[in-house]
């Protein structure tokens, strides 16, 4: 199994009048072929910036400070706009949250997909592009595709629209798919269908997907691997089983406990107290320390390294240091155990 | 007929005309009311008309048929007095899912939050205003450090919280929230839902809460309405709806809620709901105390 995407020690900052915003800090991540990696974490922790920095879709005020990005075996860290434009057509594609912002309301859906096919393959004839569009519509599970290809987005249900957006994303045969909260705007029945579609595409096309979401139910259904991000850093990384059944970072514990299932029959939900730190002058030590009821003295002084728990699982918390006191995870046994 | 319902939606229908030939019946004959101080949830299929209902309640869209009453005022009434208009403007606030992206990109967060206060001449004293703004930012879990930022310099969830703070600043009596927390992570969702609950308890404001996250709806709402294909198909107190759903669409929806447990979740088949064909009769019947369901045959 090879890694389609390797990010190593990536740091990305924005220059703002108030100072340097360190949005992504020393992130290392690999994305194997045919897998879905879910990226979860607090709002503003750098998930979208991380995706955009791989695709080089950042504003000019952003700078990659250090690190490397290798996609499909090629080091693209220093690629300029022209090289990237080529790659965005063949290597990467992106699916966003709201299908209506991607679709043109006054153009038949089939034409929009065919156009995406032609953008990536200029030599293809109109008829062939249309044929390919219908194929793609079938691939993403739109029934009666030929007929529907002539309809407009408003004739489609929310689920069919998001499927169409997927078809547009797949028109370029991408090897790596970035999905930034692609199901947040959908109802749960359609969401389940789209998630299953993601998995099916994974297994038939062997793409690798970086799936940004904050919905842990979605993660449970779609992800093979999970990266938990906090204040610009990855704080825990593992298989979906590692993260749900044996989480080690107190922030991951907090996220899981914030689920309404943990507050059944109570008056308030378990929000993690406090606020994430400013990324302009991130605190010394572990950025989560001041909100962490299990924080140790050293957390305020020194950034914890990634401790390896198993072949697949690692976490950056001093609690995993051999010298640290043993703490029982509050998550043990799930929300329904008392 | 005068009544005590705070918000009353009566036989509301809305049709979007796209071209001369094409029209979409987005909302079909929907009726419900919200009591003063109640939190009513509205859930349902993507594209079922929830946002259209919300926009009609706010008077952003004019119903094709039916009407919306707010505290005795016909929201789309032809001859509203100045006083009624002002009340409608100040007392109702809407929060959209992506209202963050509707923020003026050239205004700093400070100006975005000050503007509605300026327009309505509230908190004129500079110190009061600073305090009010800081307090509302704190409510939504943002630091005053972002006051000078432009919307483009914030993450999606940060922008969304700025617009929630802006709506709360006006101390509205009715909040219509159209997927206000969908773009936020679980911990901040929890924080904001707790905040809504607290504000509701302290100030007794009335709330129409539209969301896809059924677990949050269960936690927050007193009653829940379910929409499918433009119609309200079920309306019941939250407990009852979740424990004994009647309409087949409600059942399908509730069983599709993802379970945050990978082994359980992956082994589940999610049922697909198909609307029965050739429906000839629809009847809104009472199934239980306060529990209504649309019978379709
Ligand atoms: N153009 C910009 N200029 C300055 N700072 C920025 C810019 N874009 C993003 N940031 C900052 O970078 C950080 C990371 O933003 P990002 O959009 O990646 O968050 P996110 O994890 O995707 O959050 P969300 O879940 O809310 O979408 C945020 O703190 C944000 O304020
Ligand atoms: N401005 C518009 N012009 C034309 N059609 C519209 C417009 N707004 C909504 N519609 C259509 O009206 C129907 C109801 O849309 P609405 O946005 O109210 O649904 P919703 O329940 O809020 O869906 P979602 O859960 O996806 O937000 C949909 O078929 C939609 O395509
Ligand atoms: Mg984001
Ligand atoms: Mg909507």
XYZ file of C-alpha atoms and ligand atoms in Angstrom:
699
model
C 0.000 0.000 0.000
C 1.588 3.250 -1.080
C 1.001 6.731 0.186
C -0.514 8.994 -2.431
C 0.066 12.044 -0.306
C 2.866 12.645 2.182
C 2.944 15.817 4.168
C 5.985 16.315 6.309
C 6.504 18.912 9.014
C 4.327 21.385 7.189
C 3.920 24.846 8.703
C 1.768 27.519 7.111
C 1.358 31.094 8.321
C -0.623 34.159 7.342
C 0.786 37.628 7.489
C -1.770 39.908 9.063
C -1.490 43.414 10.507
C -1.917 41.909 13.975
C 0.977 39.508 13.457
C 1.776 36.133 12.039
C -1.124 33.661 12.245
C 0.365 30.189 12.548
C -2.553 28.284 11.076
C -0.775 24.991 10.427
C 2.088 23.985 12.680
C 4.458 21.166 12.001
C 1.907 18.782 10.527
C 2.953 15.374 9.229
C 0.375 13.191 7.603
C 0.282 10.415 5.045
C -2.666 9.410 2.985
C -2.577 5.901 1.539
C -4.201 4.910 -1.711
C -7.790 3.771 -1.397
C -8.283 5.156 2.118
C -10.409 7.877 3.646
C -8.672 9.962 6.244
C -10.983 12.104 8.341
C -9.590 15.365 9.641
C -11.488 16.521 12.707
C -10.997 19.325 15.148
C -12.233 22.586 16.507
C -13.429 25.349 14.269
C -10.450 27.447 13.243
C -7.839 24.808 14.025
C -6.487 24.783 10.461
C -8.290 21.973 8.646
C -9.271 23.977 5.582
C -5.941 25.764 5.439
C -4.178 22.406 5.492
C -6.228 21.175 2.491
C -5.799 24.411 0.655
C -2.094 24.522 1.223
C -1.698 21.133 -0.426
C -3.725 22.353 -3.389
C -1.976 25.749 -3.225
C -5.259 27.567 -3.121
C -4.220 29.981 -0.395
C -4.314 33.773 -0.565
C -1.096 35.624 -1.155
C -0.717 36.520 2.503
C -0.156 32.828 3.258
C 3.285 31.332 3.314
C 4.497 27.769 3.579
C 7.171 28.273 6.230
C 8.635 24.832 6.210
C 7.979 21.213 5.419
C 7.337 19.247 2.276
C 4.394 17.945 0.289
C 4.814 14.881 -1.886
C 1.862 13.896 -4.073
C 1.897 10.750 -6.179
C 5.612 10.407 -5.528
C 6.477 13.908 -6.749
C 7.694 16.680 -4.469
C 5.333 19.572 -5.178
C 6.400 21.787 -2.297
C 7.827 24.433 -4.571
C 5.427 24.109 -7.467
C 4.213 27.359 -8.950
C 0.752 28.217 -10.142
C 1.230 26.825 -13.652
C 2.332 23.379 -12.467
C -0.381 23.353 -9.868
C -3.083 24.113 -12.403
C -2.091 20.971 -14.256
C -2.082 18.931 -11.067
C -5.438 20.241 -9.907
C -6.865 18.780 -13.097
C -5.303 15.377 -12.820
C -4.136 14.726 -9.295
C -6.507 16.645 -7.017
C -10.159 17.469 -6.906
C -12.191 19.130 -4.217
C -15.779 18.743 -3.016
C -17.247 21.523 -0.907
C -20.040 21.732 1.572
C -22.818 23.379 -0.363
C -23.649 21.841 -3.733
C -25.473 24.974 -4.821
C -22.312 27.048 -4.757
C -20.570 24.606 -7.101
C -23.435 24.145 -9.555
C -24.538 26.700 -12.102
C -28.293 27.123 -11.622
C -29.076 27.923 -15.263
C -27.145 25.153 -17.005
C -28.262 21.533 -17.347
C -26.392 19.296 -14.938
C -25.152 16.972 -17.688
C -23.599 19.910 -19.538
C -21.825 21.014 -16.389
C -20.294 17.592 -15.880
C -19.395 17.370 -19.577
C -17.724 20.751 -19.308
C -15.647 19.490 -16.387
C -14.666 16.487 -18.501
C -13.587 18.786 -21.348
C -11.585 21.081 -19.115
C -9.378 18.141 -18.254
C -9.332 16.560 -21.667
C -9.516 19.165 -24.384
C -9.306 16.734 -27.257
C -12.476 14.898 -26.377
C -15.477 15.514 -28.672
C -18.724 16.974 -27.394
C -20.603 13.722 -27.830
C -17.935 11.760 -26.023
C -17.829 14.293 -23.212
C -21.561 13.983 -22.831
C -21.323 10.203 -22.859
C -18.649 10.362 -20.183
C -20.840 12.738 -18.138
C -23.694 10.256 -18.194
C -21.300 7.497 -17.159
C -20.140 9.599 -14.244
C -23.713 10.307 -13.228
C -24.344 6.574 -13.148
C -21.163 6.020 -11.208
C -22.338 8.349 -8.442
C -25.710 6.615 -8.317
C -28.006 8.974 -10.219
C -30.710 6.818 -11.744
C -32.049 7.503 -15.255
C -28.876 9.441 -15.893
C -29.333 10.054 -19.614
C -32.698 11.673 -19.034
C -31.634 13.594 -15.972
C -28.497 14.929 -17.620
C -30.726 17.459 -19.366
C -32.325 18.716 -16.168
C -31.287 21.760 -14.142
C -29.984 21.739 -10.566
C -33.302 22.974 -9.187
C -34.973 19.856 -10.565
C -32.679 17.798 -8.374
C -33.060 16.936 -4.744
C -30.300 17.936 -2.345
C -28.844 14.457 -2.504
C -28.777 14.371 -6.288
C -27.124 17.770 -6.354
C -24.355 16.612 -4.079
C -23.967 13.496 -6.237
C -23.640 15.771 -9.264
C -20.939 17.737 -7.495
C -19.151 14.455 -6.851
C -19.466 13.611 -10.539
C -17.870 16.956 -11.441
C -15.056 16.291 -8.984
C -14.495 12.829 -10.448
C -14.545 14.109 -14.053
C -10.803 14.658 -13.941
C -9.991 11.176 -12.608
C -8.389 12.636 -9.512
C -6.186 10.411 -7.417
C -6.622 12.502 -4.317
C -9.956 13.923 -3.277
C -10.346 16.742 -0.773
C -13.792 16.879 0.756
C -14.376 19.859 3.036
C -17.538 19.042 5.009
C -19.294 17.631 1.953
C -22.379 16.381 3.786
C -22.978 19.069 6.398
C -25.805 20.609 4.378
C -27.632 17.339 3.787
C -30.245 15.512 5.792
C -29.105 12.328 7.489
C -30.682 9.866 5.056
C -29.005 11.516 2.085
C -25.840 11.966 4.089
C -25.659 8.219 4.679
C -26.055 7.592 0.950
C -23.325 10.068 0.050
C -20.968 8.625 2.647
C -21.520 5.155 1.248
C -20.850 6.605 -2.188
C -17.512 7.939 -0.930
C -16.575 4.515 0.326
C -17.667 2.852 -2.855
C -15.588 5.269 -4.942
C -12.661 4.575 -2.690
C -12.830 0.903 -3.391
C -13.552 1.071 -7.123
C -11.297 3.976 -8.130
C -8.662 3.635 -5.365
C -8.561 7.358 -4.804
C -7.335 8.666 -1.504
C -9.618 11.069 0.325
C -8.933 13.725 2.895
C -12.322 14.220 4.481
C -12.808 17.274 6.685
C -15.715 17.037 9.077
C -16.649 17.750 12.651
C -19.396 15.160 12.815
C -18.087 12.127 14.637
C -21.032 10.044 13.446
C -19.907 10.768 9.906
C -16.349 9.846 10.803
C -17.575 6.546 12.199
C -19.283 5.713 8.918
C -16.793 6.930 6.354
C -13.253 6.992 7.693
C -10.472 4.422 7.732
C -8.066 6.760 9.449
C -8.588 9.774 11.670
C -6.401 12.768 12.404
C -7.451 15.015 15.273
C -6.220 18.567 14.962
C -5.942 21.232 17.622
C -4.577 24.767 17.235
C -2.770 24.001 13.994
C -1.243 20.708 15.085
C -2.198 17.079 14.756
C -2.629 15.842 18.296
C -3.802 12.312 17.658
C -3.644 10.021 14.677
C -4.915 6.497 14.281
C -7.339 4.126 12.668
C -10.992 4.856 13.223
C -11.037 2.060 15.833
C -8.038 3.521 17.648
C -9.709 6.907 17.925
C -13.179 5.760 18.945
C -12.321 2.812 21.177
C -8.976 3.801 22.596
C -8.556 7.572 22.386
C -5.529 8.890 24.264
C -5.448 12.655 23.882
C -7.540 14.646 26.388
C -8.767 16.816 23.516
C -10.098 13.746 21.712
C -11.798 12.756 24.976
C -13.376 16.193 25.117
C -14.642 15.955 21.545
C -16.214 12.563 22.126
C -17.802 13.650 25.375
C -19.334 16.722 23.725
C -21.627 14.440 21.751
C -25.247 14.683 22.893
C -25.201 10.936 23.587
C -22.988 11.731 26.593
C -25.521 14.145 28.036
C -28.691 12.101 27.784
C -31.173 13.208 30.358
C -29.068 16.132 31.506
C -29.607 19.836 31.129
C -26.382 20.915 29.499
C -24.027 19.388 27.003
C -20.376 18.782 27.814
C -18.642 21.578 25.989
C -14.885 21.757 26.406
C -14.387 24.729 28.717
C -12.510 27.797 27.540
C -11.418 28.820 24.085
C -8.769 27.670 21.687
C -5.648 29.799 21.909
C -4.875 32.570 19.493
C -2.713 31.355 16.647
C -0.851 34.633 16.567
C 1.164 33.877 19.664
C 0.362 30.255 20.378
C 1.232 29.421 23.956
C 4.392 27.654 24.921
C 4.024 23.971 25.588
C 0.852 22.080 24.812
C -1.695 24.500 23.320
C -4.518 22.535 24.934
C -3.065 22.692 28.448
C -5.166 25.551 29.824
C -8.399 23.734 28.911
C -7.211 20.320 29.924
C -8.252 19.054 33.327
C -5.527 16.407 33.102
C -2.747 18.872 32.292
C 0.616 18.231 33.909
C 3.128 20.880 34.869
C 5.274 20.109 31.885
C 2.343 20.759 29.518
C 2.734 24.474 30.165
C 6.416 24.423 29.359
C 7.147 22.031 26.596
C 5.352 20.847 23.478
C 4.748 17.102 23.819
C 6.178 14.949 21.039
C 4.060 12.419 19.160
C 4.165 9.302 21.312
C 3.726 6.083 19.403
C 1.080 3.855 20.944
C 0.978 1.209 18.238
C 1.911 0.736 14.627
C -1.120 2.795 13.600
C -1.794 5.002 16.595
C 0.022 7.989 18.039
C -0.831 10.998 20.180
C 0.897 14.144 21.365
C 0.225 14.331 25.073
C 2.597 14.149 28.005
C 0.172 11.711 29.625
C 1.804 9.076 27.440
C 5.247 9.758 28.811
C 6.412 6.763 30.856
C 6.969 9.107 33.808
C 3.424 10.510 33.750
C 0.752 9.426 36.251
C -1.576 6.776 34.863
C -4.935 8.280 34.003
C -8.011 6.293 33.215
C -9.679 7.531 30.044
C -13.091 9.002 30.871
C -14.345 7.613 27.580
C -13.901 3.980 28.513
C -17.020 1.934 27.972
C -18.806 4.462 25.784
C -21.544 6.966 26.600
C -24.012 4.419 27.820
C -21.857 2.788 30.455
C -22.308 4.257 33.891
C -59.310 34.972 15.218
C -57.045 36.272 17.946
C -54.964 33.766 19.856
C -52.020 33.541 22.186
C -49.623 31.828 19.855
C -46.563 33.921 19.422
C -45.881 32.800 15.884
C -48.639 31.350 13.825
C -48.124 29.903 10.380
C -51.443 29.357 8.657
C -51.803 27.268 5.496
C -48.553 28.575 4.158
C -47.609 27.763 0.579
C -44.760 29.121 -1.416
C -44.103 28.705 -5.085
C -40.879 29.751 -6.804
C -41.406 30.765 -10.382
C -38.267 30.006 -12.352
C -39.412 30.639 -15.889
C -42.784 31.145 -17.435
C -43.292 27.396 -17.604
C -41.381 26.112 -14.634
C -42.355 26.615 -11.012
C -41.381 24.827 -7.840
C -43.873 24.302 -5.077
C -41.393 24.601 -2.260
C -43.891 24.743 0.589
C -47.366 23.271 0.442
C -50.076 24.084 2.934
C -47.992 24.156 6.094
C -49.563 25.184 9.392
C -48.071 25.280 12.858
C -47.653 27.668 15.731
C -44.970 28.438 18.256
C -45.813 29.453 21.780
C -44.101 32.317 23.498
C -40.843 31.032 24.930
C -41.009 27.745 23.089
C -38.211 26.175 21.082
C -39.654 24.524 18.015
C -37.392 22.363 15.890
C -37.904 21.874 12.175
C -36.140 18.955 10.555
C -36.465 17.050 7.325
C -35.257 16.232 3.903
C -32.802 18.454 2.063
C -34.904 20.646 -0.178
C -38.144 19.969 1.690
C -38.857 23.654 2.200
C -37.561 24.340 5.714
C -35.568 27.397 4.734
C -38.454 28.670 2.669
C -40.704 28.437 5.730
C -38.067 30.277 7.762
C -37.835 33.030 5.171
C -41.599 33.407 5.091
C -41.677 33.653 8.885
C -39.106 36.425 8.671
C -40.994 38.155 5.891
C -38.050 37.794 3.515
C -40.297 35.833 1.174
C -43.955 36.552 0.604
C -46.167 33.463 0.834
C -48.057 32.505 -2.304
C -50.899 31.443 -0.061
C -51.598 31.555 3.631
C -50.053 33.908 6.133
C -47.670 34.233 9.041
C -48.709 36.028 12.193
C -46.114 37.316 14.641
C -47.528 38.381 17.963
C -50.756 39.421 16.293
C -49.071 41.220 13.394
C -49.493 39.847 9.883
C -45.853 39.689 8.817
C -46.629 40.285 5.173
C -49.604 42.513 5.814
C -50.099 45.284 3.272
C -50.578 48.201 5.656
C -48.288 47.809 8.613
C -47.939 50.760 10.920
C -44.466 52.215 11.437
C -44.512 50.911 14.937
C -45.311 47.358 13.835
C -42.608 47.495 11.191
C -40.043 48.590 13.717
C -41.072 45.828 16.100
C -40.818 43.225 13.378
C -37.354 44.492 12.561
C -35.969 44.632 16.074
C -37.672 41.723 17.703
C -36.964 39.057 15.097
C -33.517 37.921 14.069
C -32.496 35.237 11.647
C -29.287 33.233 11.633
C -28.505 31.351 8.448
C -26.269 28.351 8.107
C -23.837 30.224 5.948
C -24.634 33.662 7.241
C -20.919 33.933 7.867
C -20.351 34.138 4.156
C -22.896 36.942 3.894
C -20.831 39.212 6.143
C -19.526 42.279 4.375
C -15.979 41.259 3.425
C -14.636 44.785 3.817
C -15.928 45.381 7.319
C -13.987 44.438 10.399
C -15.714 42.246 12.970
C -15.978 45.318 15.205
C -17.905 47.246 12.559
C -20.054 44.258 11.698
C -21.136 44.025 15.312
C -21.521 47.776 15.826
C -23.622 48.409 12.768
C -26.959 46.981 13.943
C -26.509 48.852 17.225
C -25.959 52.070 15.273
C -28.983 51.504 13.091
C -31.250 51.037 16.054
C -29.509 53.557 18.250
C -28.640 51.048 20.959
C -25.742 51.103 23.436
C -24.617 54.556 22.354
C -22.115 54.921 25.172
C -18.762 53.688 24.008
C -17.914 51.759 27.129
C -21.303 50.040 27.215
C -20.949 49.112 23.619
C -17.488 47.616 24.058
C -18.741 45.620 26.984
C -21.820 44.397 25.138
C -19.794 43.328 22.136
C -17.179 41.570 24.226
C -19.878 39.791 26.190
C -21.624 38.511 23.079
C -18.369 37.387 21.519
C -17.618 35.524 24.696
C -21.065 33.880 24.529
C -20.168 32.300 21.208
C -16.659 31.367 22.273
C -14.707 34.017 20.407
C -11.912 36.156 21.715
C -11.986 39.959 21.411
C -8.694 39.540 19.572
C -10.621 38.995 16.363
C -12.367 42.380 16.489
C -10.069 43.931 13.927
C -10.111 40.931 11.582
C -11.935 40.898 8.275
C -14.330 38.002 7.581
C -11.940 36.533 5.014
C -9.337 36.135 7.711
C -11.555 33.922 9.839
C -12.372 30.245 9.508
C -15.867 29.189 8.439
C -16.946 28.448 11.988
C -15.525 31.705 13.339
C -17.491 33.699 10.773
C -20.624 31.782 11.653
C -20.181 32.631 15.310
C -19.722 36.300 14.473
C -23.134 36.237 12.829
C -24.678 34.432 15.783
C -23.209 37.081 18.081
C -24.610 39.799 15.843
C -28.094 38.306 16.040
C -27.906 37.932 19.826
C -26.673 41.499 20.344
C -30.103 42.789 19.424
C -31.710 40.814 22.261
C -34.402 39.554 19.905
C -37.652 38.030 21.085
C -37.868 35.609 18.203
C -34.854 33.886 16.726
C -35.193 31.954 13.530
C -32.069 29.864 13.218
C -31.618 28.048 9.935
C -28.915 25.460 10.583
C -26.965 27.874 12.743
C -24.469 25.341 14.031
C -24.043 22.935 11.145
C -20.613 24.296 10.303
C -19.297 24.185 13.862
C -17.430 21.425 15.616
C -19.092 19.362 18.334
C -17.641 21.186 21.283
C -18.659 24.619 20.000
C -22.028 23.252 18.953
C -22.475 22.068 22.502
C -21.420 25.475 23.796
C -23.864 27.329 21.539
C -26.732 24.956 22.169
C -26.119 25.378 25.911
C -26.117 29.131 25.347
C -29.414 29.024 23.450
C -30.924 26.976 26.242
C -29.670 29.363 28.873
C -30.805 32.488 27.036
C -34.137 30.873 26.463
C -34.498 30.123 30.161
C -33.273 33.576 31.250
C -34.953 35.791 28.682
C -37.714 33.472 27.531
C -37.188 34.105 23.896
C -38.980 32.121 21.220
C -37.076 30.007 18.826
C -37.527 28.322 15.487
C -34.551 26.005 15.149
C -33.882 24.293 11.828
C -31.247 21.601 11.783
C -30.108 18.352 10.285
C -28.490 17.171 13.482
C -31.317 15.266 15.107
C -29.408 14.631 18.299
C -28.994 18.377 18.862
C -32.652 18.960 18.026
C -33.640 16.318 20.533
C -31.538 17.983 23.142
C -32.665 21.558 22.523
C -36.241 21.582 21.307
C -39.582 21.357 23.090
C -41.461 20.257 20.004
C -40.335 19.134 16.582
C -41.900 19.362 13.123
C -40.769 17.120 10.279
C -40.927 18.207 6.654
C -40.774 16.172 3.487
C -41.327 17.376 -0.069
C -42.795 20.722 0.872
C -45.183 19.388 3.475
C -45.183 19.185 7.218
C -45.657 15.464 7.794
C -45.437 15.244 11.572
C -45.456 17.557 14.576
C -45.066 16.385 18.152
C -43.411 17.009 21.499
C -39.773 16.002 21.158
C -39.842 12.944 23.404
C -42.881 11.544 21.694
C -41.573 12.139 18.220
C -38.292 10.398 18.940
C -39.825 7.526 20.840
C -42.916 6.907 18.774
C -42.605 8.405 15.304
C -45.682 7.813 13.165
C -44.938 8.980 9.654
C -42.794 6.624 7.552
C -40.525 9.508 6.568
C -39.919 10.422 10.209
C -39.083 6.801 10.931
C -36.602 6.650 8.067
C -35.028 9.924 9.125
C -34.600 8.933 12.753
C -33.069 5.605 11.871
C -30.491 7.280 9.631
C -28.921 9.336 12.422
C -25.286 8.276 12.382
C -24.037 6.565 15.500
C -20.600 7.688 16.638
C -19.381 4.141 16.941
C -17.615 2.773 13.854
C -18.375 -0.914 14.318
C -22.064 -0.334 14.931
C -22.375 2.365 12.322
C -20.718 0.442 9.509
C -22.727 -2.672 9.981
C -25.968 -0.739 9.585
C -28.004 -0.550 6.423
C -29.708 2.824 6.196
C -33.284 2.465 4.960
C -34.311 4.551 1.969
C -37.655 6.289 2.121
C -39.818 6.224 -0.977
C -42.880 8.369 -1.066
C -45.907 6.251 -1.929
C -47.186 6.908 -5.427
C -50.637 8.092 -6.380
C -51.533 9.752 -3.144
C -55.121 10.867 -3.422
C -55.944 11.923 0.104
C -54.002 13.811 2.702
C -55.311 14.359 6.142
C -53.720 16.034 9.124
C -54.791 13.898 12.032
C -54.173 13.937 15.749
C -52.407 10.745 16.761
C -51.944 11.536 20.401
C -52.003 14.508 22.705
C -50.229 17.299 20.798
C -48.990 14.746 18.311
C -50.093 15.319 14.719
C -49.290 13.381 11.597
C -50.107 13.712 7.923
C -51.934 10.607 6.749
C -51.309 9.994 3.087
C -53.270 7.505 1.037
N -6.741 34.602 4.879
C -6.462 34.471 6.163
N -5.777 35.428 6.818
C -5.487 35.302 8.127
N -5.838 34.248 8.886
C -6.521 33.262 8.305
C -6.870 33.315 6.915
N -7.558 32.185 6.614
C -7.633 31.456 7.753
N -7.011 32.109 8.774
C -6.878 31.632 10.143
O -6.299 30.347 10.118
C -6.888 29.501 11.093
C -7.301 28.200 10.463
O -8.385 28.409 9.572
P -9.141 27.226 8.826
O -10.062 27.868 7.853
O -8.170 26.239 8.331
O -9.977 26.571 10.019
P -10.850 25.241 9.987
O -10.173 24.260 10.847
O -11.137 24.862 8.585
O -12.151 25.728 10.732
P -13.718 25.524 10.401
O -14.093 24.202 10.966
O -14.360 26.635 11.168
O -13.895 25.630 8.917
C -8.054 30.269 11.702
O -7.704 30.647 13.005
C -8.243 31.469 10.819
O -8.579 32.598 11.576
N -34.605 31.150 -4.637
C -35.092 30.003 -5.122
N -35.460 29.912 -6.410
C -35.960 28.773 -6.888
N -36.137 27.646 -6.187
C -35.780 27.670 -4.904
C -35.239 28.840 -4.294
N -34.963 28.575 -3.004
C -35.320 27.295 -2.813
N -35.823 26.748 -3.935
C -36.336 25.392 -4.094
O -37.373 25.208 -3.154
C -37.314 23.919 -2.570
C -37.233 24.048 -1.069
O -35.980 24.638 -0.738
P -35.521 24.994 0.740
O -34.223 25.668 0.624
O -36.625 25.695 1.446
O -35.346 23.548 1.366
P -34.662 23.141 2.760
O -35.616 22.226 3.427
O -34.224 24.328 3.504
O -33.440 22.291 2.247
P -31.972 22.122 2.893
O -32.113 21.147 4.000
O -31.209 21.540 1.740
O -31.505 23.470 3.321
C -36.113 23.218 -3.201
O -36.583 22.396 -4.246
C -35.305 24.350 -3.768
O -34.607 23.934 -4.913
Mg -12.922 24.965 7.354
Mg -32.304 25.049 4.077
